[in-house]
Amino acid sequence: MGAGKLLAAVRAGRVAEVADLLDGLSDAERRACLPGLKELRKELREGPWDSEARKAYPALQLAGAACHTGAAAAAAWLGASEWVWQRHVAPRVLLHLLAGREAAWLADVAHRLAALPASRGVSYELMAGLVELAGCPVPVTESYVVGWVGSLNAGRRTDRSLADRLRTEPHVAELTAALFETEDIGGRLDWFPSDSAQSWPRALAELARGEVLERKVLLDGCVARLLRGGRPSDLRLFLKVLDALAPDRDEESERVADWAAMCSDGSSPVAAHAQKVLGGLALAGVLPVRTLAEVSGAVLFRTEKKLVRAQLVLLGKVLRSRAGAGDPPVEDVLLPAVGEAFGHADTEVQERALKLVARHVGAADPATREVLVEAAAQLTPGLRPLAEETLGVELAPEEPYTELLPLMQEPFRLAAAPDAAAEVAEEVGAILASGGDVSAFERTLDGLVRHAFRDREGLAAALAPVVARCWWSGADTYGRVQGAFRESTYGLEVVAASVVEVLHLRTLRHGAEHGHEVRADRSDRALQRCYDARLWEVAYRIRTRPVPFLLATPTWSTGFIEPGELVERLRTYRDTGARAGAADLAQALLRVDRSDARAAADAATSAAALGTREGDRLAAWLAAPPAQGPTATLWPAVGRVLVELREDRELQEELPAPFQRLGLPLVAVDDIRAYWWGDSGAGTTGGHLLAALPGRREAVAARLLGELSSCAVEGSRGVTAYLPLLAEAPGAAGPAVHLSVVYGLAARHAEDRLAGVDALLILAARDELDAGLLGSLTARVWEAGGVRLTRLADALGTAASTGAYGTVFGVLRGLLPTLLASGEPPTALRGLGDLLSVAADCAERTGAHEPVSGLTEVAERRSSSQLVTQARRLRTALGGRTKLP
């Protein structure tokens, strides 16, 4: 009777009645209620989210916790994941029912709940109440500490300060110490301004002064946490705690090794704090000079200019204040450390270090001079004369400059399609998971077609476990899968879905007949239409008229098909009675290699002898002269420069509708939106679109240029990944290819700029880069508002640092005159000084002497700004007026 009443009250969600009923049940009666409660839990879990029955959750949580007599089972019930998104029972009600348990049982449940992740949402009030009832040690897990902090932050509306409230906390020492071990706690402790009465750093410092908390524990905790590193929010908070504690000189001296480690490996804010502490100790004479030298060697190796310059300033102060002191003298200890900066990537840092050496090297002994002479070999050529004068030696002559460019990968033949259906399924799984390159995609697509022709049922069985986790696998509720595939092929997924018969024949027929019409009617989207048309045709033919293999599978990694090989494929089609798909044949024609006139003529003769319509079409295509490509015109759009193409009549003759659009004029538009990146499923990348028109990369680049430009203008991420493939692709490299590189170099995100750098270097290595054209196009894009000079300086500096100084200087010679002659305000020219620094470095290393228009006027300005300083340095490197020391 008790179990039935309890279950009815739980189902109705009557929490108060459930609590009263449980009070009157024995442990045995409670255990007898568990099967019914578990069934109800399963029923609710499988029901719809908006079910009326969901009101039973608080009562169910209460009843299950009280009816489990084992601590582990009770904790598992209370910490179950389904309670996270449901209404909870009040913790005070749970604590009332559990209060009669043994202390050990309560402690076990409390610690088990505290061990769960904070994402489970276990009530801190419940955990703390169990700890209080049990009288056990407080758990210091992430979940408990986060809950404790949250409860104190929630009490901020009281008149009492946080410090006063912390004083009354029973476990404040243990939980405060745990703060330093809890990940991602910084954001929760940094809600209030530092001067607020609710500020955690201020409260902890106040408790340390009042001896409620041990000061050494807090200091050690802060230092250890900063040494360990972590999220910026955590480091920022514990730096505030350290500032609030304000360690004195003795406390700082005890932790010299820790400050040194932070300077070497800490994040920039942490290293800056440690540098400030060590600087104070050094200037006070507390820090040993050798320790300062060791720390300086690590700091001067860092890339942050602010840290490096601050360290050089500190070294200069110590050298001035303690000149000649010590045994050995301070100069002999510190100047070798200063020499470490001679190898810094920033030439301004090198110059500062060299001038510091020049002021103090007179007091150094010969051994120190030898160390500095050896280090001076790392200086840029522009600083070597000053180094020779400073050190009184003639440095070893530099090796003749040699441009370093990457080695080129030779085109390779594609591997044959997998022999077994299981191998095809494995390849499909890899492409669905990571996309794969063009070679993997094409051989896998061909493998699907081949094995579907031989044994589609066997292929479907092999594919079934691979596609089981795809979004479209399983029941097609309300026809949503069919509707989704009418909007996109999702790359290889449409073919896999066709093999396992998830897609209806009417969906496949619609796709084959109209799938290429889904996307808006814009000339820059023609490549994607062709890609879609081919995949829809393959998916449909697999279920209706399968073919033994695809005609358009490339022979080479470049996307080309050997003409003789295509003839043999057509011969097999003739002999087996297979009918070529219109899209497959069109793609094969676009991929056939006509660069070798003799091979093309021989293949044309063989194709004509086949006596088939497809053979005659191939013969006519091979007999035509190789395409020269349409004429390109630059078109200035809003914030960018694009390329327009005139019509290409060859691509409009006897090709299916979507492929004919490739020959229509390309008209630039102002409405630039994503149209293929990331919205076509597994396998779709710029490489596939390049392989659709091998040898015509200008046409491909022009069509992708609008979306690519968004990486620089709007800050889109990930759209430059195809640029190295564009640089490696065959065909002429004209304005569209060079503009593509410009936008890659000017991309907002560093990883996207690296793709632009790779493309620049690959084009240079293939002797296909027109550096002057790239520079002038960059200037035009900057004038249109599509380039930020700081990003460009970073990318070109990276390219130069690989050893391509001559290439980069050629680009800058085409760009700098426009920038130097500009009347734009300094804000618009921010980064020009960095570009001039890169140019000066390139000129010094290559020995270039070609003048740069407009440089003299900037160099003669009366200013010490970075812009003017680097302009003078570049003028000196190019053979202009001698640079003043």
mmCIF file with all atom_site columns, N, CA and C in Angstrom, residues 424-425 428-429 431-432 444-445 448-449 456 459-461 463-464 466-468 470 472-473 485 489-503 508 535 538-540 542-543 682:
data_model
loop_
_atom_site.group_PDB
_atom_site.id
_atom_site.type_symbol
_atom_site.label_atom_id
_atom_site.label_alt_id
_atom_site.label_comp_id
_atom_site.label_asym_id
_atom_site.label_entity_id
_atom_site.label_seq_id
_atom_site.pdbx_PDB_ins_code
_atom_site.Cartn_x
_atom_site.Cartn_y
_atom_site.Cartn_z
_atom_site.occupancy
_atom_site.B_iso_or_equiv
_atom_site.pdbx_formal_charge
_atom_site.auth_seq_id
_atom_site.auth_comp_id
_atom_site.auth_asym_id
_atom_site.auth_atom_id
_atom_site.pdbx_PDB_model_num
ATOM 1   N N  . VAL A 1 424 ? 36.522 0.436  -49.662 1.00 0.00 ? 424 VAL A N  1
ATOM 2   C CA . VAL A 1 424 ? 35.777 1.616  -50.099 1.00 0.00 ? 424 VAL A CA 1
ATOM 3   C C  . VAL A 1 424 ? 35.042 2.236  -48.924 1.00 0.00 ? 424 VAL A C  1
ATOM 4   N N  . ALA A 1 425 ? 34.394 1.398  -48.119 1.00 0.00 ? 425 ALA A N  1
ATOM 5   C CA . ALA A 1 425 ? 33.661 1.901  -46.952 1.00 0.00 ? 425 ALA A CA 1
ATOM 6   C C  . ALA A 1 425 ? 34.601 2.608  -45.988 1.00 0.00 ? 425 ALA A C  1
ATOM 7   N N  . VAL A 1 428 ? 35.349 5.974  -47.414 1.00 0.00 ? 428 VAL A N  1
ATOM 8   C CA . VAL A 1 428 ? 34.199 6.854  -47.240 1.00 0.00 ? 428 VAL A CA 1
ATOM 9   C C  . VAL A 1 428 ? 34.153 7.397  -45.821 1.00 0.00 ? 428 VAL A C  1
ATOM 10  N N  . GLY A 1 429 ? 34.397 6.526  -44.844 1.00 0.00 ? 429 GLY A N  1
ATOM 11  C CA . GLY A 1 429 ? 34.406 6.959  -43.452 1.00 0.00 ? 429 GLY A CA 1
ATOM 12  C C  . GLY A 1 429 ? 35.443 8.025  -43.189 1.00 0.00 ? 429 GLY A C  1
ATOM 13  N N  . ILE A 1 431 ? 36.661 10.190 -45.376 1.00 0.00 ? 431 ILE A N  1
ATOM 14  C CA . ILE A 1 431 ? 36.263 11.444 -46.013 1.00 0.00 ? 431 ILE A CA 1
ATOM 15  C C  . ILE A 1 431 ? 35.117 12.101 -45.258 1.00 0.00 ? 431 ILE A C  1
ATOM 16  N N  . LEU A 1 432 ? 34.161 11.300 -44.786 1.00 0.00 ? 432 LEU A N  1
ATOM 17  C CA . LEU A 1 432 ? 33.064 11.873 -44.007 1.00 0.00 ? 432 LEU A CA 1
ATOM 18  C C  . LEU A 1 432 ? 33.574 12.507 -42.721 1.00 0.00 ? 432 LEU A C  1
ATOM 19  N N  . THR A 1 444 ? 37.797 7.444  -54.165 1.00 0.00 ? 444 THR A N  1
ATOM 20  C CA . THR A 1 444 ? 36.712 6.875  -53.377 1.00 0.00 ? 444 THR A CA 1
ATOM 21  C C  . THR A 1 444 ? 35.401 6.949  -54.145 1.00 0.00 ? 444 THR A C  1
ATOM 22  N N  . LEU A 1 445 ? 35.149 8.079  -54.821 1.00 0.00 ? 445 LEU A N  1
ATOM 23  C CA . LEU A 1 445 ? 33.942 8.204  -55.626 1.00 0.00 ? 445 LEU A CA 1
ATOM 24  C C  . LEU A 1 445 ? 33.932 7.155  -56.743 1.00 0.00 ? 445 LEU A C  1
ATOM 25  N N  . LEU A 1 448 ? 33.120 3.761  -55.228 1.00 0.00 ? 448 LEU A N  1
ATOM 26  C CA . LEU A 1 448 ? 31.693 3.569  -54.969 1.00 0.00 ? 448 LEU A CA 1
ATOM 27  C C  . LEU A 1 448 ? 30.965 3.171  -56.245 1.00 0.00 ? 448 LEU A C  1
ATOM 28  N N  . VAL A 1 449 ? 31.290 3.850  -57.348 1.00 0.00 ? 449 VAL A N  1
ATOM 29  C CA . VAL A 1 449 ? 30.636 3.539  -58.613 1.00 0.00 ? 449 VAL A CA 1
ATOM 30  C C  . VAL A 1 449 ? 30.981 2.121  -59.073 1.00 0.00 ? 449 VAL A C  1
ATOM 31  N N  . ARG A 1 456 ? 25.799 -3.941 -55.493 1.00 0.00 ? 456 ARG A N  1
ATOM 32  C CA . ARG A 1 456 ? 25.382 -2.795 -54.683 1.00 0.00 ? 456 ARG A CA 1
ATOM 33  C C  . ARG A 1 456 ? 24.936 -3.238 -53.291 1.00 0.00 ? 456 ARG A C  1
ATOM 34  N N  . LEU A 1 459 ? 28.013 -3.650 -51.193 1.00 0.00 ? 459 LEU A N  1
ATOM 35  C CA . LEU A 1 459 ? 28.579 -2.336 -50.860 1.00 0.00 ? 459 LEU A CA 1
ATOM 36  C C  . LEU A 1 459 ? 27.741 -1.654 -49.787 1.00 0.00 ? 459 LEU A C  1
ATOM 37  N N  . ALA A 1 460 ? 26.405 -1.764 -49.892 1.00 0.00 ? 460 ALA A N  1
ATOM 38  C CA . ALA A 1 460 ? 25.529 -1.151 -48.887 1.00 0.00 ? 460 ALA A CA 1
ATOM 39  C C  . ALA A 1 460 ? 25.756 -1.766 -47.514 1.00 0.00 ? 460 ALA A C  1
ATOM 40  N N  . ALA A 1 461 ? 25.959 -3.079 -47.471 1.00 0.00 ? 461 ALA A N  1
ATOM 41  C CA . ALA A 1 461 ? 26.225 -3.734 -46.187 1.00 0.00 ? 461 ALA A CA 1
ATOM 42  C C  . ALA A 1 461 ? 27.539 -3.260 -45.588 1.00 0.00 ? 461 ALA A C  1
ATOM 43  N N  . LEU A 1 463 ? 28.896 -0.316 -46.120 1.00 0.00 ? 463 LEU A N  1
ATOM 44  C CA . LEU A 1 463 ? 28.754 1.092  -45.765 1.00 0.00 ? 463 LEU A CA 1
ATOM 45  C C  . LEU A 1 463 ? 27.893 1.312  -44.523 1.00 0.00 ? 463 LEU A C  1
ATOM 46  N N  . ALA A 1 464 ? 26.984 0.367  -44.239 1.00 0.00 ? 464 ALA A N  1
ATOM 47  C CA . ALA A 1 464 ? 25.994 0.581  -43.173 1.00 0.00 ? 464 ALA A CA 1
ATOM 48  C C  . ALA A 1 464 ? 26.608 1.021  -41.847 1.00 0.00 ? 464 ALA A C  1
ATOM 49  N N  . VAL A 1 466 ? 29.431 2.450  -41.340 1.00 0.00 ? 466 VAL A N  1
ATOM 50  C CA . VAL A 1 466 ? 30.172 3.700  -41.523 1.00 0.00 ? 466 VAL A CA 1
ATOM 51  C C  . VAL A 1 466 ? 29.240 4.899  -41.466 1.00 0.00 ? 466 VAL A C  1
ATOM 52  N N  . VAL A 1 467 ? 28.067 4.772  -42.076 1.00 0.00 ? 467 VAL A N  1
ATOM 53  C CA . VAL A 1 467 ? 27.137 5.905  -42.147 1.00 0.00 ? 467 VAL A CA 1
ATOM 54  C C  . VAL A 1 467 ? 26.125 5.908  -41.018 1.00 0.00 ? 467 VAL A C  1
ATOM 55  N N  . ALA A 1 468 ? 26.243 4.954  -40.087 1.00 0.00 ? 468 ALA A N  1
ATOM 56  C CA . ALA A 1 468 ? 25.241 4.834  -39.021 1.00 0.00 ? 468 ALA A CA 1
ATOM 57  C C  . ALA A 1 468 ? 25.125 6.109  -38.189 1.00 0.00 ? 468 ALA A C  1
ATOM 58  N N  . CYS A 1 470 ? 25.750 9.214  -39.308 1.00 0.00 ? 470 CYS A N  1
ATOM 59  C CA . CYS A 1 470 ? 25.467 10.399 -40.113 1.00 0.00 ? 470 CYS A CA 1
ATOM 60  C C  . CYS A 1 470 ? 24.107 10.972 -39.735 1.00 0.00 ? 470 CYS A C  1
ATOM 61  N N  . TRP A 1 472 ? 21.734 11.905 -41.444 1.00 0.00 ? 472 TRP A N  1
ATOM 62  C CA . TRP A 1 472 ? 20.623 11.465 -42.276 1.00 0.00 ? 472 TRP A CA 1
ATOM 63  C C  . TRP A 1 472 ? 20.329 9.975  -42.138 1.00 0.00 ? 472 TRP A C  1
ATOM 64  N N  . SER A 1 473 ? 21.107 9.255  -41.324 1.00 0.00 ? 473 SER A N  1
ATOM 65  C CA . SER A 1 473 ? 20.900 7.819  -41.153 1.00 0.00 ? 473 SER A CA 1
ATOM 66  C C  . SER A 1 473 ? 19.729 7.575  -40.210 1.00 0.00 ? 473 SER A C  1
ATOM 67  N N  . PHE A 1 485 ? 18.393 17.136 -48.679 1.00 0.00 ? 485 PHE A N  1
ATOM 68  C CA . PHE A 1 485 ? 19.224 16.795 -49.833 1.00 0.00 ? 485 PHE A CA 1
ATOM 69  C C  . PHE A 1 485 ? 18.739 17.490 -51.108 1.00 0.00 ? 485 PHE A C  1
ATOM 70  N N  . THR A 1 489 ? 24.016 18.663 -51.996 1.00 0.00 ? 489 THR A N  1
ATOM 71  C CA . THR A 1 489 ? 24.489 17.285 -52.120 1.00 0.00 ? 489 THR A CA 1
ATOM 72  C C  . THR A 1 489 ? 25.222 16.822 -50.870 1.00 0.00 ? 489 THR A C  1
ATOM 73  N N  . TYR A 1 490 ? 25.723 17.777 -50.070 1.00 0.00 ? 490 TYR A N  1
ATOM 74  C CA . TYR A 1 490 ? 26.576 17.469 -48.923 1.00 0.00 ? 490 TYR A CA 1
ATOM 75  C C  . TYR A 1 490 ? 27.781 16.633 -49.346 1.00 0.00 ? 490 TYR A C  1
ATOM 76  N N  . GLY A 1 491 ? 28.313 16.963 -50.535 1.00 0.00 ? 491 GLY A N  1
ATOM 77  C CA . GLY A 1 491 ? 29.507 16.292 -51.018 1.00 0.00 ? 491 GLY A CA 1
ATOM 78  C C  . GLY A 1 491 ? 29.263 14.818 -51.259 1.00 0.00 ? 491 GLY A C  1
ATOM 79  N N  . LEU A 1 492 ? 30.176 13.993 -50.808 1.00 0.00 ? 492 LEU A N  1
ATOM 80  C CA . LEU A 1 492 ? 30.098 12.553 -51.033 1.00 0.00 ? 492 LEU A CA 1
ATOM 81  C C  . LEU A 1 492 ? 28.905 11.919 -50.319 1.00 0.00 ? 492 LEU A C  1
ATOM 82  N N  . GLU A 1 493 ? 28.306 12.619 -49.395 1.00 0.00 ? 493 GLU A N  1
ATOM 83  C CA . GLU A 1 493 ? 27.209 12.048 -48.615 1.00 0.00 ? 493 GLU A CA 1
ATOM 84  C C  . GLU A 1 493 ? 26.021 11.679 -49.492 1.00 0.00 ? 493 GLU A C  1
ATOM 85  N N  . VAL A 1 494 ? 25.740 12.443 -50.549 1.00 0.00 ? 494 VAL A N  1
ATOM 86  C CA . VAL A 1 494 ? 24.598 12.125 -51.391 1.00 0.00 ? 494 VAL A CA 1
ATOM 87  C C  . VAL A 1 494 ? 24.787 10.773 -52.072 1.00 0.00 ? 494 VAL A C  1
ATOM 88  N N  . VAL A 1 495 ? 26.028 10.440 -52.433 1.00 0.00 ? 495 VAL A N  1
ATOM 89  C CA . VAL A 1 495 ? 26.298 9.157  -53.080 1.00 0.00 ? 495 VAL A CA 1
ATOM 90  C C  . VAL A 1 495 ? 26.183 8.024  -52.070 1.00 0.00 ? 495 VAL A C  1
ATOM 91  N N  . ALA A 1 496 ? 26.752 8.214  -50.876 1.00 0.00 ? 496 ALA A N  1
ATOM 92  C CA . ALA A 1 496 ? 26.653 7.182  -49.837 1.00 0.00 ? 496 ALA A CA 1
ATOM 93  C C  . ALA A 1 496 ? 25.195 6.956  -49.450 1.00 0.00 ? 496 ALA A C  1
ATOM 94  N N  . ALA A 1 497 ? 24.415 8.038  -49.329 1.00 0.00 ? 497 ALA A N  1
ATOM 95  C CA . ALA A 1 497 ? 23.003 7.909  -48.965 1.00 0.00 ? 497 ALA A CA 1
ATOM 96  C C  . ALA A 1 497 ? 22.210 7.199  -50.058 1.00 0.00 ? 497 ALA A C  1
ATOM 97  N N  . SER A 1 498 ? 22.626 7.355  -51.294 1.00 0.00 ? 498 SER A N  1
ATOM 98  C CA . SER A 1 498 ? 21.966 6.654  -52.393 1.00 0.00 ? 498 SER A CA 1
ATOM 99  C C  . SER A 1 498 ? 22.275 5.156  -52.348 1.00 0.00 ? 498 SER A C  1
ATOM 100 N N  . VAL A 1 499 ? 23.521 4.797  -52.064 1.00 0.00 ? 499 VAL A N  1
ATOM 101 C CA . VAL A 1 499 ? 23.906 3.382  -52.018 1.00 0.00 ? 499 VAL A CA 1
ATOM 102 C C  . VAL A 1 499 ? 23.116 2.634  -50.963 1.00 0.00 ? 499 VAL A C  1
ATOM 103 N N  . VAL A 1 500 ? 22.951 3.225  -49.769 1.00 0.00 ? 500 VAL A N  1
ATOM 104 C CA . VAL A 1 500 ? 22.233 2.539  -48.678 1.00 0.00 ? 500 VAL A CA 1
ATOM 105 C C  . VAL A 1 500 ? 20.725 2.796  -48.752 1.00 0.00 ? 500 VAL A C  1
ATOM 106 N N  . GLU A 1 501 ? 20.270 3.439  -49.835 1.00 0.00 ? 501 GLU A N  1
ATOM 107 C CA . GLU A 1 501 ? 18.850 3.647  -50.121 1.00 0.00 ? 501 GLU A CA 1
ATOM 108 C C  . GLU A 1 501 ? 18.129 4.473  -49.066 1.00 0.00 ? 501 GLU A C  1
ATOM 109 N N  . VAL A 1 502 ? 18.825 5.430  -48.493 1.00 0.00 ? 502 VAL A N  1
ATOM 110 C CA . VAL A 1 502 ? 18.158 6.392  -47.616 1.00 0.00 ? 502 VAL A CA 1
ATOM 111 C C  . VAL A 1 502 ? 17.373 7.396  -48.457 1.00 0.00 ? 502 VAL A C  1
ATOM 112 N N  . LEU A 1 503 ? 17.908 7.752  -49.615 1.00 0.00 ? 503 LEU A N  1
ATOM 113 C CA . LEU A 1 503 ? 17.253 8.715  -50.488 1.00 0.00 ? 503 LEU A CA 1
ATOM 114 C C  . LEU A 1 503 ? 16.278 8.014  -51.429 1.00 0.00 ? 503 LEU A C  1
ATOM 115 N N  . LEU A 1 508 ? 16.397 11.588 -55.893 1.00 0.00 ? 508 LEU A N  1
ATOM 116 C CA . LEU A 1 508 ? 17.586 11.485 -56.734 1.00 0.00 ? 508 LEU A CA 1
ATOM 117 C C  . LEU A 1 508 ? 17.299 11.991 -58.148 1.00 0.00 ? 508 LEU A C  1
ATOM 118 N N  . LEU A 1 535 ? 27.758 14.979 -58.896 1.00 0.00 ? 535 LEU A N  1
ATOM 119 C CA . LEU A 1 535 ? 27.435 14.098 -57.767 1.00 0.00 ? 535 LEU A CA 1
ATOM 120 C C  . LEU A 1 535 ? 25.986 13.619 -57.830 1.00 0.00 ? 535 LEU A C  1
ATOM 121 N N  . VAL A 1 538 ? 25.836 10.850 -60.426 1.00 0.00 ? 538 VAL A N  1
ATOM 122 C CA . VAL A 1 538 ? 26.408 9.598  -59.925 1.00 0.00 ? 538 VAL A CA 1
ATOM 123 C C  . VAL A 1 538 ? 25.432 8.923  -58.968 1.00 0.00 ? 538 VAL A C  1
ATOM 124 N N  . ALA A 1 539 ? 24.863 9.688  -58.016 1.00 0.00 ? 539 ALA A N  1
ATOM 125 C CA . ALA A 1 539 ? 23.951 9.111  -57.029 1.00 0.00 ? 539 ALA A CA 1
ATOM 126 C C  . ALA A 1 539 ? 22.721 8.508  -57.708 1.00 0.00 ? 539 ALA A C  1
ATOM 127 N N  . TYR A 1 540 ? 22.215 9.171  -58.749 1.00 0.00 ? 540 TYR A N  1
ATOM 128 C CA . TYR A 1 540 ? 21.016 8.677  -59.439 1.00 0.00 ? 540 TYR A CA 1
ATOM 129 C C  . TYR A 1 540 ? 21.333 7.450  -60.292 1.00 0.00 ? 540 TYR A C  1
ATOM 130 N N  . ILE A 1 542 ? 23.654 5.246  -59.917 1.00 0.00 ? 542 ILE A N  1
ATOM 131 C CA . ILE A 1 542 ? 23.945 4.063  -59.097 1.00 0.00 ? 542 ILE A CA 1
ATOM 132 C C  . ILE A 1 542 ? 22.679 3.237  -58.867 1.00 0.00 ? 542 ILE A C  1
ATOM 133 N N  . ARG A 1 543 ? 21.528 3.908  -58.748 1.00 0.00 ? 543 ARG A N  1
ATOM 134 C CA . ARG A 1 543 ? 20.269 3.214  -58.457 1.00 0.00 ? 543 ARG A CA 1
ATOM 135 C C  . ARG A 1 543 ? 19.465 2.884  -59.715 1.00 0.00 ? 543 ARG A C  1
ATOM 136 N N  . ALA A 1 682 ? 30.990 16.657 -46.689 1.00 0.00 ? 682 ALA A N  1
ATOM 137 C CA . ALA A 1 682 ? 32.303 16.040 -46.691 1.00 0.00 ? 682 ALA A CA 1
ATOM 138 C C  . ALA A 1 682 ? 32.919 16.072 -48.075 1.00 0.00 ? 682 ALA A C  1
#
